[in-house]
C-alpha positions as MATLAB code, in Angstrom:
seq = 'XXXXXXXXXXXXXXXXXXXXXXXXXXXXXXXXXXXXXXXXXXXXXXXXXXXXXXXXXXXXXXXXXXXXXXXXXXXXXXXXXXXXXXXXXXXXXXXXXXXXXXXXXXXXXXXXXXXXXXXXXXXXXXXXXXXXXXXXXXXXXXXXXXXXXXXXXXXXXXXXXXXXXXXXXXXXXXXXXXXXXXXXXXXXXXXXXXXXXXXXXXXXXXXXXXXXXXXXXXXXXXXXXXXXXXXXXXXXXXXXXXXXXXXXXXXXXXXXXXXXXXXXXXXXXXXXXXXXXXXXXXXXXXXXXXXXXXXXXXXXXXXXXXXXXXXXXXXXXXXXXXXXXXXXXXXXXXXXXXXXXXXXXXXXXXXXXXXXXXXXXXXXXXXXXXXXXXXXXXXXXXXXXXXXXXXXXXXXXXXXXXXXXXXXXXXXXXXXXXXXXXXXXXXXXXXXXXXXXXXXXXXXXXXXXXXXXXXXXXXXXXXXXXXXXXXXXXXXXXXXXXXXXXXXXXXXXXXXXXXXXXXXXXXXXXXXXXX';
ca = [
     -89.317  -18.475 -113.742;
     -88.758  -15.259 -115.967;
     -92.009  -13.805 -117.294;
     -92.310  -11.812 -120.511;
     -94.606   -8.814 -121.330;
     -95.309   -8.327 -125.060;
     -96.067   -4.723 -126.095;
     -97.608   -3.752 -129.467;
     -96.335   -0.287 -130.558;
     -97.104    1.742 -133.810;
     -94.118   -0.059 -135.394;
     -94.371   -3.658 -134.206;
     -93.897   -5.928 -131.201;
     -91.508   -5.626 -128.397;
     -90.837   -8.218 -125.851;
     -89.874   -7.212 -122.370;
     -88.452   -9.547 -119.706;
     -89.555   -8.721 -116.174;
     -86.835   -9.285 -113.464;
     -88.781  -10.246 -110.471;
     -87.763  -10.822 -106.926;
     -87.177  -14.523 -105.954;
     -89.818  -16.105 -103.793;
     -89.762  -15.073 -100.208;
     -91.836  -17.991  -99.013;
     -90.042  -19.464  -95.950;
     -88.229  -16.325  -94.985;
     -89.010  -14.491  -91.679;
     -91.315  -11.417  -92.133;
     -88.254   -9.086  -91.779;
     -86.093  -10.881  -94.227;
     -88.929  -10.970  -96.888;
     -89.729   -7.350  -96.466;
     -86.056   -6.538  -96.822;
     -85.607   -8.706  -99.969;
     -88.455   -6.786 -101.640;
     -87.057   -3.432 -100.624;
     -83.575   -4.337 -101.885;
     -84.716   -5.979 -105.134;
     -84.551   -3.836 -108.362;
     -87.811   -4.462 -110.249;
     -87.071   -3.882 -113.900;
     -87.786   -4.909 -117.396;
     -85.269   -5.313 -120.223;
     -85.914   -5.598 -123.902;
     -85.443   -9.340 -124.860;
     -84.345   -8.542 -128.571;
     -85.020   -6.138 -131.323;
     -88.583   -5.118 -132.090;
     -90.314   -7.196 -134.793;
     -92.197   -5.205 -137.262;
     -95.853   -5.962 -137.809;
     -99.375   -4.911 -136.863;
    -101.170   -7.988 -135.484;
     -99.553  -10.787 -133.422;
    -100.659  -13.835 -131.205;
     -98.860  -16.541 -129.253;
    -100.009  -20.193 -129.184;
    -101.799  -21.107 -125.959;
     -98.433  -22.507 -124.466;
     -96.416  -19.487 -125.603;
     -93.987  -21.652 -127.592;
     -94.998  -20.113 -130.988;
     -95.397  -16.622 -132.120;
     -97.073  -15.404 -135.138;
     -97.005  -11.853 -136.513;
     -98.659  -10.246 -139.628;
     -97.194   -7.284 -141.638;
     -98.303   -5.795 -144.954;
     -97.502   -8.774 -147.181;
     -96.830  -11.777 -144.877;
     -97.425  -13.804 -141.788;
     -94.401  -15.034 -140.040;
     -94.272  -17.829 -137.596;
     -91.560  -18.074 -134.818;
     -90.240  -20.503 -132.490;
     -90.562  -18.549 -129.262;
     -88.615  -21.018 -127.106;
     -85.278  -19.565 -128.055;
     -83.875  -15.984 -127.887;
     -84.154  -14.201 -130.222;
     -87.274  -15.985 -131.503;
     -86.323  -18.161 -134.489;
     -88.247  -17.850 -137.814;
     -90.093  -21.059 -138.724;
     -91.491  -19.954 -142.029;
     -93.794  -17.365 -143.558;
     -97.227  -17.239 -145.348;
     -97.488  -14.829 -148.204;
    -100.852  -13.076 -147.482;
    -101.509   -9.273 -147.844;
    -103.020   -7.286 -145.055;
    -103.880  -10.041 -142.431;
    -105.772   -8.528 -139.644;
    -106.479  -11.429 -137.282;
    -104.515  -14.446 -136.341;
    -105.360  -17.452 -134.186;
    -103.526  -20.699 -133.040;
    -105.799  -23.725 -132.325;
    -105.430  -24.723 -128.658;
    -103.083  -27.572 -129.389;
    -101.030  -25.442 -131.942;
    -101.926  -27.689 -135.018;
    -103.451  -24.982 -136.970;
    -103.001  -21.240 -137.545;
    -106.019  -19.242 -138.824;
    -105.409  -15.979 -140.861;
    -108.108  -13.584 -141.756;
    -107.727  -10.736 -144.179;
    -109.913   -7.904 -144.980;
    -111.272   -7.680 -148.525;
    -109.740   -4.321 -149.295;
    -107.034   -2.897 -151.489;
    -104.317   -3.618 -148.891;
    -105.856   -7.123 -148.104;
    -107.441  -10.011 -150.045;
    -108.551   -9.501 -153.595;
    -112.288   -9.905 -154.544;
    -111.847  -13.298 -155.656;
    -109.511  -14.540 -153.007;
    -110.806  -16.694 -150.181;
    -109.932  -14.370 -147.190;
    -109.995  -16.805 -144.243;
    -107.284  -19.517 -144.547;
    -106.239  -22.252 -142.090;
    -102.646  -23.567 -142.213;
    -100.950  -26.626 -140.773;
     -98.495  -25.322 -138.309;
     -96.025  -28.145 -138.923;
     -95.078  -27.352 -142.483;
     -97.188  -24.050 -143.074;
     -99.022  -25.772 -145.823;
    -102.612  -24.639 -146.380;
    -105.273  -26.822 -144.888;
    -108.402  -24.944 -145.813;
    -109.853  -21.810 -147.252;
    -113.222  -20.035 -147.241;
    -114.739  -16.668 -147.934;
    -115.570  -14.777 -144.720;
    -117.782  -11.750 -145.645;
    -118.279  -10.238 -142.271;
    -115.849   -9.991 -139.311;
    -116.547   -9.076 -135.722;
    -113.755   -9.146 -133.283;
    -115.933  -10.688 -130.630;
    -116.828  -13.637 -132.807;
    -113.225  -14.401 -133.845;
    -112.042  -17.117 -134.394;
    -114.697  -18.303 -136.985;
    -113.281  -21.740 -136.846;
    -113.249  -23.004 -133.205;
    -111.333  -25.965 -132.057;
    -111.622  -28.364 -129.091;
    -108.730  -28.417 -126.750;
    -107.115  -31.304 -128.498;
    -107.748  -29.902 -132.030;
    -109.653  -33.005 -133.083;
    -113.121  -31.222 -133.646;
    -113.748  -27.806 -134.966;
    -117.094  -25.751 -135.287;
    -118.053  -22.863 -137.604;
    -121.415  -21.036 -137.472;
    -122.787  -19.891 -140.882;
    -126.238  -18.835 -141.965;
    -128.871  -21.168 -140.433;
    -126.451  -23.876 -139.573;
    -123.518  -24.934 -137.462;
    -120.914  -27.019 -139.087;
    -118.943  -29.683 -137.209;
    -115.625  -30.594 -138.693;
    -113.232  -33.299 -137.779;
    -110.012  -31.903 -139.314;
    -108.121  -35.267 -139.487;
    -110.766  -36.308 -142.115;
    -110.511  -33.169 -143.994;
    -112.118  -29.708 -143.490;
    -114.513  -30.249 -146.338;
    -116.309  -33.127 -144.663;
    -119.042  -31.482 -142.769;
    -121.774  -32.378 -140.231;
    -124.364  -29.658 -140.907;
    -126.726  -28.971 -137.950;
    -129.652  -27.082 -139.268;
    -130.593  -24.378 -136.617;
    -132.531  -21.683 -138.500;
    -131.619  -18.038 -137.554;
    -128.636  -19.165 -135.333;
    -126.712  -16.134 -134.432;
    -123.583  -17.433 -132.526;
    -122.112  -20.700 -131.478;
    -119.369  -21.449 -129.124;
    -117.426  -24.794 -128.538;
    -116.738  -25.790 -124.870;
    -113.310  -26.554 -123.378;
    -112.774  -30.052 -121.765;
    -112.438  -33.622 -122.925;
    -115.894  -34.072 -124.396;
    -116.494  -30.751 -126.241;
    -120.090  -29.581 -126.614;
    -121.460  -26.608 -128.464;
    -123.761  -23.815 -127.298;
    -125.628  -21.652 -129.672;
    -127.987  -18.628 -129.479;
    -131.121  -18.264 -131.647;
    -132.803  -14.814 -131.258;
    -136.606  -14.494 -130.776;
    -138.542  -14.532 -134.016;
    -142.194  -13.653 -134.727;
    -143.204  -14.064 -131.120;
    -141.268  -17.304 -130.551;
    -138.777  -16.860 -127.590;
    -135.032  -16.680 -128.172;
    -133.127  -19.579 -126.879;
    -129.657  -20.904 -125.980;
    -129.303  -24.588 -126.773;
    -126.354  -27.025 -126.188;
    -125.525  -29.881 -128.512;
    -123.500  -32.889 -127.920;
    -120.736  -33.061 -130.642;
    -120.083  -36.829 -130.194;
    -123.672  -37.600 -131.156;
    -123.126  -36.073 -134.636;
    -120.573  -37.957 -136.662;
    -122.426  -38.456 -139.926;
    -121.504  -36.285 -142.833;
    -124.403  -34.104 -144.466;
    -127.314  -32.153 -143.121;
    -128.919  -32.997 -139.708;
    -132.465  -31.501 -140.192;
    -133.858  -31.261 -136.702;
    -130.952  -31.803 -134.173;
    -131.975  -32.407 -130.564;
    -130.365  -30.202 -127.882;
    -129.380  -31.918 -124.630;
    -130.130  -28.549 -122.786;
    -132.036  -25.556 -123.468;
    -132.961  -22.134 -121.999;
    -135.507  -19.868 -123.452;
    -136.085  -16.230 -122.821;
    -137.890  -13.135 -124.239;
    -136.370   -9.606 -124.559;
    -132.918  -10.767 -125.359;
    -131.328   -9.507 -128.470;
    -127.640  -10.387 -127.939;
    -125.798  -12.817 -125.720;
    -122.300  -13.601 -124.543;
    -121.882  -17.453 -123.959;
    -119.288  -18.255 -121.325;
    -118.367  -21.863 -120.886;
    -117.132  -23.145 -117.662;
    -113.407  -24.074 -117.860;
    -114.433  -27.663 -117.349;
    -117.248  -27.527 -120.081;
    -120.200  -28.620 -117.807;
    -122.096  -25.341 -117.709;
    -122.490  -22.108 -119.481;
    -123.189  -18.636 -118.289;
    -125.354  -16.606 -120.558;
    -125.101  -12.804 -120.420;
    -128.159  -11.702 -122.280;
    -128.816   -8.070 -123.187;
    -131.459   -6.098 -125.081;
    -131.085   -2.526 -126.642;
    -134.241   -1.270 -124.793;
    -135.089   -1.557 -121.235;
    -138.742   -2.377 -120.770;
    -138.713   -1.254 -117.261;
    -137.303    2.004 -118.354;
    -134.628    2.268 -115.614;
    -131.601    2.471 -117.572;
    -130.632    3.904 -121.004;
    -128.074    1.050 -121.408;
    -130.988   -1.350 -122.057;
    -131.421   -4.484 -119.897;
    -128.929   -7.170 -118.981;
    -129.688  -10.444 -117.326;
    -127.491  -13.447 -116.320;
    -128.677  -17.042 -116.919;
    -127.200  -20.320 -116.143;
    -127.403  -23.587 -118.052;
    -125.908  -26.903 -117.219;
    -124.517  -28.770 -120.248;
    -126.524  -31.898 -119.343;
    -129.843  -30.106 -119.032;
    -130.168  -30.722 -115.368;
    -130.420  -27.086 -114.386;
    -131.423  -23.977 -116.048;
    -132.413  -20.609 -114.559;
    -131.611  -16.994 -113.888;
    -128.642  -16.247 -111.674;
    -130.067  -14.775 -108.556;
    -128.664  -11.215 -108.381;
    -129.722   -9.169 -105.310;
    -129.316   -5.535 -106.671;
    -131.058   -3.760 -109.551;
    -129.061   -2.640 -112.592;
    -126.776   -3.899 -115.294;
    -124.422   -6.910 -115.090;
    -120.922   -5.331 -115.533;
    -118.831   -8.410 -115.443;
    -119.221  -12.231 -115.008;
    -116.190  -14.562 -114.846;
    -115.684  -18.272 -114.055;
    -112.998  -19.227 -111.710;
    -110.437  -21.276 -113.524;
    -111.218  -24.261 -111.288;
    -114.739  -24.326 -112.589;
    -116.437  -24.594 -109.255;
    -117.355  -20.973 -108.770;
    -118.114  -17.792 -110.790;
    -117.920  -14.232 -109.817;
    -120.416  -11.564 -110.928;
    -120.173   -7.713 -110.725;
    -123.625   -6.154 -110.970;
    -126.136   -3.454 -109.991;
    -126.199    0.368 -110.251;
    -123.156    2.057 -108.610;
    -121.807    1.248 -106.094;
    -121.978   -2.138 -107.865;
    -122.063   -5.447 -105.814;
    -119.675   -8.401 -106.364;
    -120.786  -11.755 -105.436;
    -119.197  -15.230 -105.753;
    -121.474  -18.174 -106.670;
    -121.092  -21.889 -106.140;
    -121.453  -23.341 -109.639;
    -123.021  -26.720 -108.530;
    -126.409  -25.191 -107.639;
    -126.015  -21.563 -108.906;
    -126.214  -20.215 -105.348;
    -124.685  -17.028 -103.947;
    -121.867  -17.940 -101.580;
    -119.833  -14.887 -100.668;
    -119.999  -11.076 -101.094;
    -116.827   -9.180 -101.955;
    -118.411   -5.847 -100.886;
    -120.023   -3.054 -102.918;
    -118.042   -0.334 -104.446;
    -116.982    1.528 -107.811;
    -116.269   -1.832 -109.547;
    -116.959   -3.099 -112.965;
    -114.275   -5.690 -113.641;
    -113.397   -8.933 -111.940;
    -110.448  -11.217 -112.687;
    -109.328  -14.480 -111.168;
    -105.739  -15.567 -111.154;
    -104.798  -18.557 -113.119;
    -105.167  -20.915 -110.091;
    -108.458  -19.449 -108.732;
    -106.759  -18.311 -105.544;
    -106.647  -14.498 -105.969;
    -109.260  -12.004 -107.230;
    -108.696   -8.589 -108.407;
    -111.867   -6.397 -108.421;
    -111.629   -3.261 -110.226;
    -113.438   -0.159 -111.630;
    -112.125    0.854 -115.008;
    -113.438    3.104 -117.938;
    -115.489    5.908 -116.399;
    -114.554    4.798 -112.913;
    -111.661    5.878 -110.909;
    -109.534    2.817 -111.085;
    -109.809    1.254 -107.656;
    -108.526   -2.203 -107.417;
    -109.184   -4.633 -104.400;
    -107.351   -7.945 -103.915;
    -108.773  -10.986 -102.225;
    -107.285  -14.436 -101.294;
    -109.455  -17.610 -101.164;
    -108.974  -19.172  -97.863;
    -109.136  -22.866  -96.958;
    -112.632  -22.510  -95.521;
    -113.779  -21.222  -98.983;
    -114.123  -17.536  -97.787;
    -112.461  -14.662  -99.565;
    -110.161  -12.502  -97.543;
    -109.158   -8.911  -98.439;
    -105.374   -8.840  -98.914;
    -104.780   -5.194 -100.308;
    -106.044   -2.435 -102.408;
    -104.762    0.196 -104.676;
    -105.728    2.750 -107.401;
    -104.610    2.042 -110.931;
    -106.087    5.237 -112.560;
    -106.606    5.433 -116.350;
    -106.066    1.716 -116.767;
    -107.791    0.061 -119.732;
    -106.899   -3.672 -119.105;
    -105.677   -5.768 -116.263;
    -104.314   -9.373 -116.542;
    -102.825  -11.701 -113.940;
     -99.373  -13.143 -114.671;
     -99.047  -16.815 -115.546;
     -97.339  -17.446 -112.038;
    -100.630  -15.958 -110.595;
     -98.721  -13.458 -108.377;
     -98.476  -10.361 -110.438;
    -101.099   -8.156 -112.074;
    -100.407   -6.214 -115.221;
    -102.593   -3.105 -115.858;
    -102.081   -1.025 -119.026;
    -102.988    2.501 -120.273;
    -103.213    1.959 -124.144;
    -104.306    3.898 -127.395;
    -106.743    4.486 -128.861;
    -108.741    4.271 -125.827;
    -106.439    6.838 -123.951;
    -103.859    8.719 -125.875;
    -102.064   10.236 -122.938;
     -99.993    8.539 -120.157;
     -99.529    5.365 -122.110;
     -97.626    2.547 -120.559;
     -98.075   -0.393 -118.073;
     -97.670   -1.345 -114.532;
     -96.795   -4.516 -112.642;
     -98.419   -4.859 -109.117;
     -97.998   -7.466 -106.472;
    -101.028   -9.503 -105.377;
    -101.566   -7.220 -102.410;
    -101.520   -3.916 -104.356;
     -97.808   -3.000 -103.996;
     -96.698   -1.280 -107.126;
     -93.526   -3.095 -108.356;
     -92.884   -1.426 -111.791;
     -94.211    1.318 -113.984;
     -93.169    1.589 -117.460;
     -94.139    4.872 -119.519;
     -94.407    4.940 -123.234;
     -95.102    7.454 -125.883;
     -97.810    5.328 -127.374;
     -98.745    1.574 -127.305;
    -101.867   -0.402 -128.427;
    -101.461   -3.390 -126.109;
     -99.461   -5.020 -123.356;
     -99.954   -8.638 -122.167;
     -98.237  -11.487 -120.654;
     -96.713  -14.164 -122.803;
     -98.523  -17.502 -122.036;
     -96.545  -20.377 -120.616;
     -97.115  -24.213 -121.003;
     -99.512  -25.650 -118.226;
     -97.543  -26.834 -115.186;
     -94.838  -24.217 -115.418;
     -95.862  -22.580 -112.199;
     -97.537  -23.924 -109.008;
    -100.267  -22.383 -107.000;
     -98.885  -20.771 -103.915;
    -100.675  -18.840 -101.111;
     -99.596  -15.247 -100.158;
     -96.106  -15.020  -98.494;
     -96.411  -14.795  -94.686;
     -94.595  -11.551  -94.719;
     -96.834   -9.915  -97.327;
     -98.111   -6.789  -95.556;
    -101.546   -5.669  -96.615;
    -101.475   -2.629  -98.684;
    -104.259   -0.184  -98.643;
    -104.573    2.554 -101.199;
    -100.967    2.516 -102.521;
    -100.529    4.252 -105.737;
    -102.140    7.531 -104.683;
    -105.472    6.384 -103.613;
    -106.825    7.593 -100.386;
    -108.729    4.886  -98.607;
    -111.113    5.456  -95.761;
    -111.764    2.705  -93.241;
    -115.186    2.131  -94.838;
    -113.845    1.503  -98.351;
    -110.835   -0.509  -97.346;
    -113.060   -3.674  -97.303;
    -111.227   -4.682  -94.031;
    -114.399   -5.339  -91.920;
    -116.041   -8.610  -92.367;
    -119.896   -8.989  -92.118;
    -122.924  -10.734  -92.734;
    -124.808  -10.220  -96.111;
    -127.631   -7.602  -95.683;
    -130.583   -7.908  -97.852;
    -130.806   -5.043 -100.420;
    -134.108   -3.649  -99.060;
    -132.330   -2.790  -95.765;
    -130.065   -0.164  -97.400;
    -130.965    3.444  -98.389;
    -132.739    3.911 -101.716;
    -130.667    4.073 -105.022;
    -129.967    7.519 -106.460;
    -129.595    7.671 -110.237;
    -125.936    8.502 -111.378;
    -126.949   11.978 -112.846;
    -128.078   13.071 -109.339;
    -124.433   13.048 -108.111;
    -121.930   15.912 -108.941;
    -120.149   15.534 -112.158;
    -119.645   12.375 -114.164;
    -117.036   10.014 -112.975;
    -116.955   11.606 -109.533;
    -118.506    8.526 -107.943;
    -119.197    9.103 -104.232;
    -119.122    6.011 -102.296;
    -121.242    7.646  -99.615;
    -124.316    5.663 -101.009;
    -122.875    2.414 -100.009;
    -123.530    1.875  -96.264;
    -120.598    0.706  -94.251;
    -122.349   -2.667  -94.008;
    -122.947   -2.957  -97.659;
    -119.050   -2.313  -98.343;
    -118.048   -5.275  -96.210;
    -116.840   -8.549  -97.613;
    -118.740  -11.403  -96.001;
    -120.651  -14.652  -96.220;
    -123.844  -14.330  -98.284;
    -126.775  -14.688  -96.119;
    -130.234  -14.903  -97.802;
    -132.801  -12.377  -96.788;
];
């Protein structure tokens, strides 16, 4: 299947079709390698650029919405060029969101001279079928991390909204103004779960000596209209010294990872403040801190799309990366230490890309999950100056992008094979975003690496020593067996991360063996 990359430029949105090589599964090693060598990996503009500043696809990629100065347009994206279905007259829309089943489109406008007027309700929800308005409210503050402010269940049957001291549960079929209002004093953030029986998780910060907590409520238990004074959570985790949390639901909705942070580090080891990762099962049967075996910040935590495992990148550099079994929150496998702060699973939970972006050099390592549950290194590369990385919907390509305003030079994007082969590099004067167009579930099937896929180490200009290639497998070594940590400022120059501080043993991928 043809895959599309959508690029946001200073003018509007461009859609590029990626001409990929046909599958080489079933070919001999030589024929497969020859097919890749012969193929012209390229991208072609699908149709003319569409003007606008903000855009989004529906979760199945069949609809495309784009906002320009005075309107929001909705397109049918199943034909080429995309066909205009209708438009909404709204000034200066700056955020858009399709509900998971594409029933509704949410539009947010800033209250500015170019956006909504002072008396205009600036958050509107539209029925996608005929673009009639379903609901409108005032939304005074806007944080990108909290968008969308109306969160829908997978089937669009339920929706939640967190407001001052309460969480509203809405069943849109009965009307957006019929609310079940759970009174949760001081609630800061709430998040609905995926899955067939949606639940909601919320965070209440600590107040006057009472600890902060994350609570999970069963949505099905609350069907009455009106205020629920003292709603009983089905699960709860309390902690001190946490001022902010990132709530990450498992893809199957049965557990939540809680990345908690505080501005100050009471242990005084890091000026970033403290971070801790907690784990809470939705039925309340388990709650605890995720056992991380190295001191320092949590850089990334990501669920496998299958929901049975999650990966965590943590600790002072060189950071560790560990795969945990979700059932009992147990460490299962080590991906090896290195200059990493980012972990991404492919859509099938088969491949992992482990990378170091931002102030790190851009090393990327690739792993494949084997039948026995182990993760085998299948390649590495260096994607320097990358800001984002995202697996393709077919799970076999990785898109990295260098975008403004984070970086104003060398803008563009690259497509890599799952083993680190660079397939395509598109250079641009200036872009703000590059991402894959989503596809309907079931479009692609999960496939292992092609037999002929040669492991690539250090393509793309990286020099990879034997120690850092991750080739060697090894038993997990307890942290106290390695040399002492040296703070970052004791190395030469910022960004020049020396990997020398990770012993050869620490670099290895291998089964987690408790100390």
